Amino acid sequence: MSIRTKVILGAILLNAITFTLTRIWWALHGELAATLETHIENPEDKTMTYLIAGNLNQADTAFDFMKSEFGENYTFVQFSTKGWSPKATAKLIAQDIKEHSYEARVFTISLGDHVARYLERDLGSTIKVYAINPCPTREALQSPLGAVLKFASPVAELACHACGWASYLPVVPSWGGQYSPILLIDQYWSICYDSPPLVTSNTYGLVCSEYDTLLDNNVLEYFYLDADIEYIDCGHSDVVNSAEKYYNAICNLLENE
């Protein structure tokens, strides 16, 4: 083996090892939480709306359809290129709520609902949750998608760590910006292997899609027994092309609050 080959292999190995060790450090110190982008128009009002998007989107673009319902104070929960941990994100939001004594409303889309499950367990009746096409566990996925993700996400996670710092680069384009491969794989991993508590007593309303090809609405009805459910005729989380339908459904749920 030539010296040049040894140097190249050493650089590849160092890249993978340093990235993996950094990821471990981030995970241990809560650095895989999303970031909070807070907008306060009325400091005297203690009501705060938290908005958490789903896969391949960010809160500031995903919830644009219901901007008029944000209230005067709201927080976009924005994903980071470092990756994602729903538990760490929930801890960050819970700290923010406690620190400012907020009366919190939490709106989630798809896998963002993992965060709400932790918040309901930790904060109880101090929050109100509204979920759009929620994906709280792998069991909510239609077959065979759940099985595919179960086996594919660990392989993809390993591949990302093998690629090292290249997995950190925001090279995947979608709504709301560009996303890093490691963020997307963390999200898929969370769907399959994160096990948030299925506490739903403070989920006041759900918006479900009649033509959802990803989620099993029968499972969602079982999980969210006490929530009001609005069905709309569109596909999964299509908040861009079906913005008006989602807006009307959210308004109906808020009227029943």
CSV table of C-alpha atoms in Angstrom, one decimal:
chain,number,residue,atom,x,y,z
A,1,MET,CA,0.0,0.0,0.0
A,2,SER,CA,1.5,3.3,-1.0
A,3,ILE,CA,1.9,6.3,1.3
A,4,ARG,CA,-0.7,8.2,-0.7
A,5,THR,CA,-3.2,5.5,-0.2
A,6,LYS,CA,-2.5,5.3,3.5
A,7,VAL,CA,-2.9,9.1,3.8
A,8,ILE,CA,-6.3,9.0,2.0
A,9,LEU,CA,-7.6,6.1,4.1
A,10,GLY,CA,-6.4,7.8,7.2
A,11,ALA,CA,-8.2,11.0,6.3
A,12,ILE,CA,-11.4,9.1,5.6
A,13,LEU,CA,-11.1,7.3,8.9
A,14,LEU,CA,-10.3,10.4,10.8
A,15,ASN,CA,-13.3,12.2,9.2
A,16,ALA,CA,-15.7,9.5,10.3
A,17,ILE,CA,-14.3,9.1,13.8
A,18,THR,CA,-14.3,12.9,14.6
A,19,PHE,CA,-17.8,13.3,13.3
A,20,THR,CA,-19.1,10.3,15.3
A,21,LEU,CA,-17.4,11.5,18.5
A,22,THR,CA,-18.7,15.0,18.0
A,23,ARG,CA,-22.2,13.6,17.5
A,24,ILE,CA,-21.9,11.7,20.7
A,25,TRP,CA,-20.9,14.9,22.5
A,26,TRP,CA,-23.8,16.8,20.9
A,27,ALA,CA,-26.3,14.1,22.0
A,28,LEU,CA,-25.0,14.1,25.6
A,29,HIS,CA,-25.2,17.9,25.9
A,30,GLY,CA,-28.6,18.5,24.2
A,31,GLU,CA,-27.0,19.9,21.1
A,32,LEU,CA,-29.3,17.9,18.8
A,33,ALA,CA,-32.3,19.9,19.9
A,34,ALA,CA,-34.0,22.1,17.4
A,35,THR,CA,-33.5,25.9,17.8
A,36,LEU,CA,-36.2,28.3,19.1
A,37,GLU,CA,-36.9,31.3,16.9
A,38,THR,CA,-39.1,33.4,19.2
A,39,HIS,CA,-41.3,36.4,18.1
A,40,ILE,CA,-42.9,38.5,20.8
A,41,GLU,CA,-45.3,41.3,19.9
A,42,ASN,CA,-46.9,41.6,23.3
A,43,PRO,CA,-44.6,41.0,26.2
A,44,GLU,CA,-47.5,41.4,28.7
A,45,ASP,CA,-49.3,38.4,27.1
A,46,LYS,CA,-48.2,35.1,28.6
A,47,THR,CA,-49.7,33.0,25.8
A,48,MET,CA,-47.0,31.4,23.6
A,49,THR,CA,-47.6,29.4,20.4
A,50,TYR,CA,-45.0,26.8,19.5
A,51,LEU,CA,-44.9,25.5,16.0
A,52,ILE,CA,-43.1,22.2,15.1
A,53,ALA,CA,-42.9,21.0,11.5
A,54,GLY,CA,-42.4,17.6,10.0
A,55,ASN,CA,-39.9,16.0,7.7
A,56,LEU,CA,-38.4,18.1,4.9
A,57,ASN,CA,-39.8,21.3,6.2
A,58,GLN,CA,-39.3,24.1,8.7
A,59,ALA,CA,-41.8,25.6,11.0
A,60,ASP,CA,-41.7,29.1,9.5
A,61,THR,CA,-42.8,27.8,6.1
A,62,ALA,CA,-44.9,24.8,7.0
A,63,PHE,CA,-47.3,26.8,9.2
A,64,ASP,CA,-47.5,29.8,6.9
A,65,PHE,CA,-51.1,28.7,6.0
A,66,MET,CA,-52.3,29.5,9.5
A,67,LYS,CA,-50.2,32.6,10.3
A,68,SER,CA,-53.3,34.6,11.3
A,69,GLU,CA,-53.9,32.1,14.2
A,70,PHE,CA,-50.4,32.4,15.7
A,71,GLY,CA,-51.4,35.0,18.2
A,72,GLU,CA,-49.1,37.9,19.3
A,73,ASN,CA,-46.4,35.7,20.6
A,74,TYR,CA,-45.1,32.6,18.8
A,75,THR,CA,-42.0,30.4,18.4
A,76,PHE,CA,-40.8,28.6,15.4
A,77,VAL,CA,-39.1,25.3,16.4
A,78,GLN,CA,-36.5,25.1,13.6
A,79,PHE,CA,-34.5,22.0,12.8
A,80,SER,CA,-30.7,22.1,12.8
A,81,THR,CA,-28.2,20.6,10.3
A,82,LYS,CA,-26.5,18.9,13.3
A,83,GLY,CA,-29.3,16.4,13.4
A,84,TRP,CA,-32.4,16.0,15.6
A,85,SER,CA,-33.5,14.6,19.0
A,86,PRO,CA,-37.2,15.0,19.8
A,87,LYS,CA,-36.6,14.4,23.5
A,88,ALA,CA,-33.9,17.1,23.6
A,89,THR,CA,-36.2,19.5,21.7
A,90,ALA,CA,-39.0,18.8,24.1
A,91,LYS,CA,-36.7,19.6,27.1
A,92,LEU,CA,-35.7,22.9,25.5
A,93,ILE,CA,-39.3,23.9,24.9
A,94,ALA,CA,-40.3,22.8,28.4
A,95,GLN,CA,-37.5,25.0,29.9
A,96,ASP,CA,-38.7,28.0,27.9
A,97,ILE,CA,-42.3,27.5,29.1
A,98,LYS,CA,-41.3,27.2,32.7
A,99,GLU,CA,-38.8,30.0,32.6
A,100,HIS,CA,-41.4,32.5,31.3
A,101,SER,CA,-44.5,30.9,32.9
A,102,TYR,CA,-46.1,30.7,29.5
A,103,GLU,CA,-49.6,29.3,28.8
A,104,ALA,CA,-48.5,27.3,25.8
A,105,ARG,CA,-50.2,26.1,22.6
A,106,VAL,CA,-48.3,23.6,20.6
A,107,PHE,CA,-49.0,22.9,16.9
A,108,THR,CA,-47.2,19.9,15.3
A,109,ILE,CA,-47.0,18.3,11.9
A,110,SER,CA,-46.2,14.7,11.2
A,111,LEU,CA,-43.1,13.5,13.1
A,112,GLY,CA,-42.9,16.8,15.0
A,113,ASP,CA,-45.6,15.3,17.2
A,114,HIS,CA,-42.9,13.2,19.0
A,115,VAL,CA,-42.0,16.4,20.7
A,116,ALA,CA,-45.6,17.0,21.9
A,117,ARG,CA,-45.8,13.6,23.4
A,118,TYR,CA,-42.8,14.3,25.7
A,119,LEU,CA,-44.3,17.8,26.5
A,120,GLU,CA,-47.6,16.4,27.5
A,121,ARG,CA,-46.0,13.9,29.8
A,122,ASP,CA,-43.7,16.5,31.4
A,123,LEU,CA,-46.1,19.5,31.5
A,124,GLY,CA,-49.5,18.0,31.6
A,125,SER,CA,-52.5,20.4,31.6
A,126,THR,CA,-50.3,23.5,31.2
A,127,ILE,CA,-50.2,23.0,27.5
A,128,LYS,CA,-52.7,22.5,24.6
A,129,VAL,CA,-51.7,20.5,21.6
A,130,TYR,CA,-53.1,20.5,18.1
A,131,ALA,CA,-51.6,17.9,15.7
A,132,ILE,CA,-51.7,17.8,11.9
A,133,ASN,CA,-51.2,14.4,10.4
A,134,PRO,CA,-49.4,13.3,13.5
A,135,CYS,CA,-46.9,10.4,13.5
A,136,PRO,CA,-46.3,9.6,17.2
A,137,THR,CA,-44.9,6.1,16.6
A,138,ARG,CA,-43.9,3.6,13.9
A,139,GLU,CA,-47.2,1.8,14.5
A,140,ALA,CA,-49.0,4.8,13.0
A,141,LEU,CA,-47.4,4.2,9.6
A,142,GLN,CA,-49.1,2.3,6.9
A,143,SER,CA,-47.6,-1.1,5.9
A,144,PRO,CA,-45.0,-1.7,4.5
A,145,LEU,CA,-43.5,1.7,5.2
A,146,GLY,CA,-42.9,1.0,8.8
A,147,ALA,CA,-41.0,-2.2,8.1
A,148,VAL,CA,-38.9,-0.5,5.4
A,149,LEU,CA,-37.9,2.3,7.7
A,150,LYS,CA,-37.2,-0.1,10.5
A,151,PHE,CA,-34.5,-1.8,8.5
A,152,ALA,CA,-33.4,1.1,6.3
A,153,SER,CA,-32.9,3.8,8.9
A,154,PRO,CA,-30.1,2.0,10.9
A,155,VAL,CA,-28.2,1.3,7.6
A,156,ALA,CA,-28.6,5.0,6.5
A,157,GLU,CA,-27.5,6.2,10.0
A,158,LEU,CA,-24.3,4.1,9.8
A,159,ALA,CA,-23.7,5.4,6.2
A,160,CYS,CA,-24.0,9.0,7.3
A,161,HIS,CA,-21.5,8.5,10.1
A,162,ALA,CA,-19.1,6.7,7.7
A,163,CYS,CA,-19.4,9.8,5.4
A,164,GLY,CA,-18.4,12.0,8.4
A,165,TRP,CA,-18.7,15.7,8.1
A,166,ALA,CA,-20.1,15.5,4.6
A,167,SER,CA,-23.4,14.3,6.2
A,168,TYR,CA,-23.5,17.7,8.1
A,169,LEU,CA,-23.7,19.7,4.9
A,170,PRO,CA,-27.2,21.2,3.9
A,171,VAL,CA,-27.4,19.6,0.4
A,172,VAL,CA,-30.9,18.2,0.3
A,173,PRO,CA,-33.3,20.8,-1.1
A,174,SER,CA,-37.0,21.0,-0.1
A,175,TRP,CA,-39.7,23.3,1.3
A,176,GLY,CA,-38.2,25.9,3.7
A,177,GLY,CA,-34.6,25.5,2.7
A,178,GLN,CA,-31.9,22.9,2.4
A,179,TYR,CA,-31.3,20.1,4.8
A,180,SER,CA,-28.4,17.9,5.9
A,181,PRO,CA,-28.5,14.1,5.3
A,182,ILE,CA,-27.9,13.5,9.0
A,183,LEU,CA,-30.9,15.6,10.0
A,184,LEU,CA,-33.2,13.6,7.6
A,185,ILE,CA,-31.8,10.3,8.8
A,186,ASP,CA,-32.2,11.3,12.5
A,187,GLN,CA,-35.8,12.1,11.7
A,188,TYR,CA,-36.4,8.7,10.1
A,189,TRP,CA,-34.6,7.0,12.9
A,190,SER,CA,-36.8,8.8,15.4
A,191,ILE,CA,-40.0,7.6,13.7
A,192,CYS,CA,-38.8,4.0,14.1
A,193,TYR,CA,-36.8,3.9,17.3
A,194,ASP,CA,-37.8,6.8,19.4
A,195,SER,CA,-40.4,5.8,21.9
A,196,PRO,CA,-42.2,8.9,23.2
A,197,PRO,CA,-44.9,8.4,25.9
A,198,LEU,CA,-48.3,8.0,24.3
A,199,VAL,CA,-49.8,10.7,26.5
A,200,THR,CA,-52.6,12.4,24.6
A,201,SER,CA,-54.9,13.8,27.2
A,202,ASN,CA,-54.0,17.4,26.3
A,203,THR,CA,-54.2,17.0,22.6
A,204,TYR,CA,-57.4,19.0,21.8
A,205,GLY,CA,-57.6,18.4,18.1
A,206,LEU,CA,-56.2,16.5,15.1
A,207,VAL,CA,-56.3,17.2,11.4
A,208,CYS,CA,-56.1,14.0,9.3
A,209,SER,CA,-56.0,13.5,5.6
A,210,GLU,CA,-58.5,11.2,3.9
A,211,TYR,CA,-56.0,10.3,1.3
A,212,ASP,CA,-53.0,9.9,3.6
A,213,THR,CA,-50.7,7.3,2.0
A,214,LEU,CA,-48.2,7.3,4.9
A,215,LEU,CA,-50.3,7.2,8.1
A,216,ASP,CA,-53.1,4.8,9.3
A,217,ASN,CA,-55.9,7.0,10.4
A,218,ASN,CA,-57.6,4.1,12.3
A,219,VAL,CA,-54.5,3.9,14.5
A,220,LEU,CA,-54.5,7.7,15.0
A,221,GLU,CA,-58.2,7.6,16.1
A,222,TYR,CA,-57.2,4.9,18.6
A,223,PHE,CA,-54.2,6.8,20.0
A,224,TYR,CA,-56.0,10.2,20.3
A,225,LEU,CA,-59.3,9.0,21.7
A,226,ASP,CA,-60.3,12.3,23.4
A,227,ALA,CA,-59.3,14.7,20.6
A,228,ASP,CA,-61.6,16.3,18.1
A,229,ILE,CA,-60.7,15.2,14.6
A,230,GLU,CA,-61.1,17.1,11.4
A,231,TYR,CA,-60.8,15.2,8.1
A,232,ILE,CA,-59.8,16.9,4.9
A,233,ASP,CA,-59.6,15.5,1.3
A,234,CYS,CA,-55.9,15.7,0.5
A,235,GLY,CA,-52.6,13.8,0.9
A,236,HIS,CA,-50.2,13.6,3.8
A,237,SER,CA,-49.2,17.1,5.2
A,238,ASP,CA,-49.8,18.8,1.9
A,239,VAL,CA,-49.9,22.2,3.6
A,240,VAL,CA,-48.8,24.0,0.5
A,241,ASN,CA,-51.2,22.8,-2.2
A,242,SER,CA,-54.1,22.3,0.4
A,243,ALA,CA,-53.3,25.3,2.6
A,244,GLU,CA,-57.0,26.6,2.7
A,245,LYS,CA,-58.3,23.1,3.7
A,246,TYR,CA,-55.8,22.9,6.5
A,247,TYR,CA,-56.5,26.4,7.6
A,248,ASN,CA,-60.3,25.8,7.8
A,249,ALA,CA,-59.7,22.6,9.7
A,250,ILE,CA,-57.5,24.3,12.3
A,251,CYS,CA,-60.0,27.1,12.7
A,252,ASN,CA,-62.8,24.6,13.3
A,253,LEU,CA,-60.7,22.9,16.0
A,254,LEU,CA,-59.8,26.2,17.7
A,255,GLU,CA,-63.5,27.2,17.7
A,256,ASN,CA,-64.2,24.1,19.8
A,257,GLU,CA,-61.4,24.9,22.2
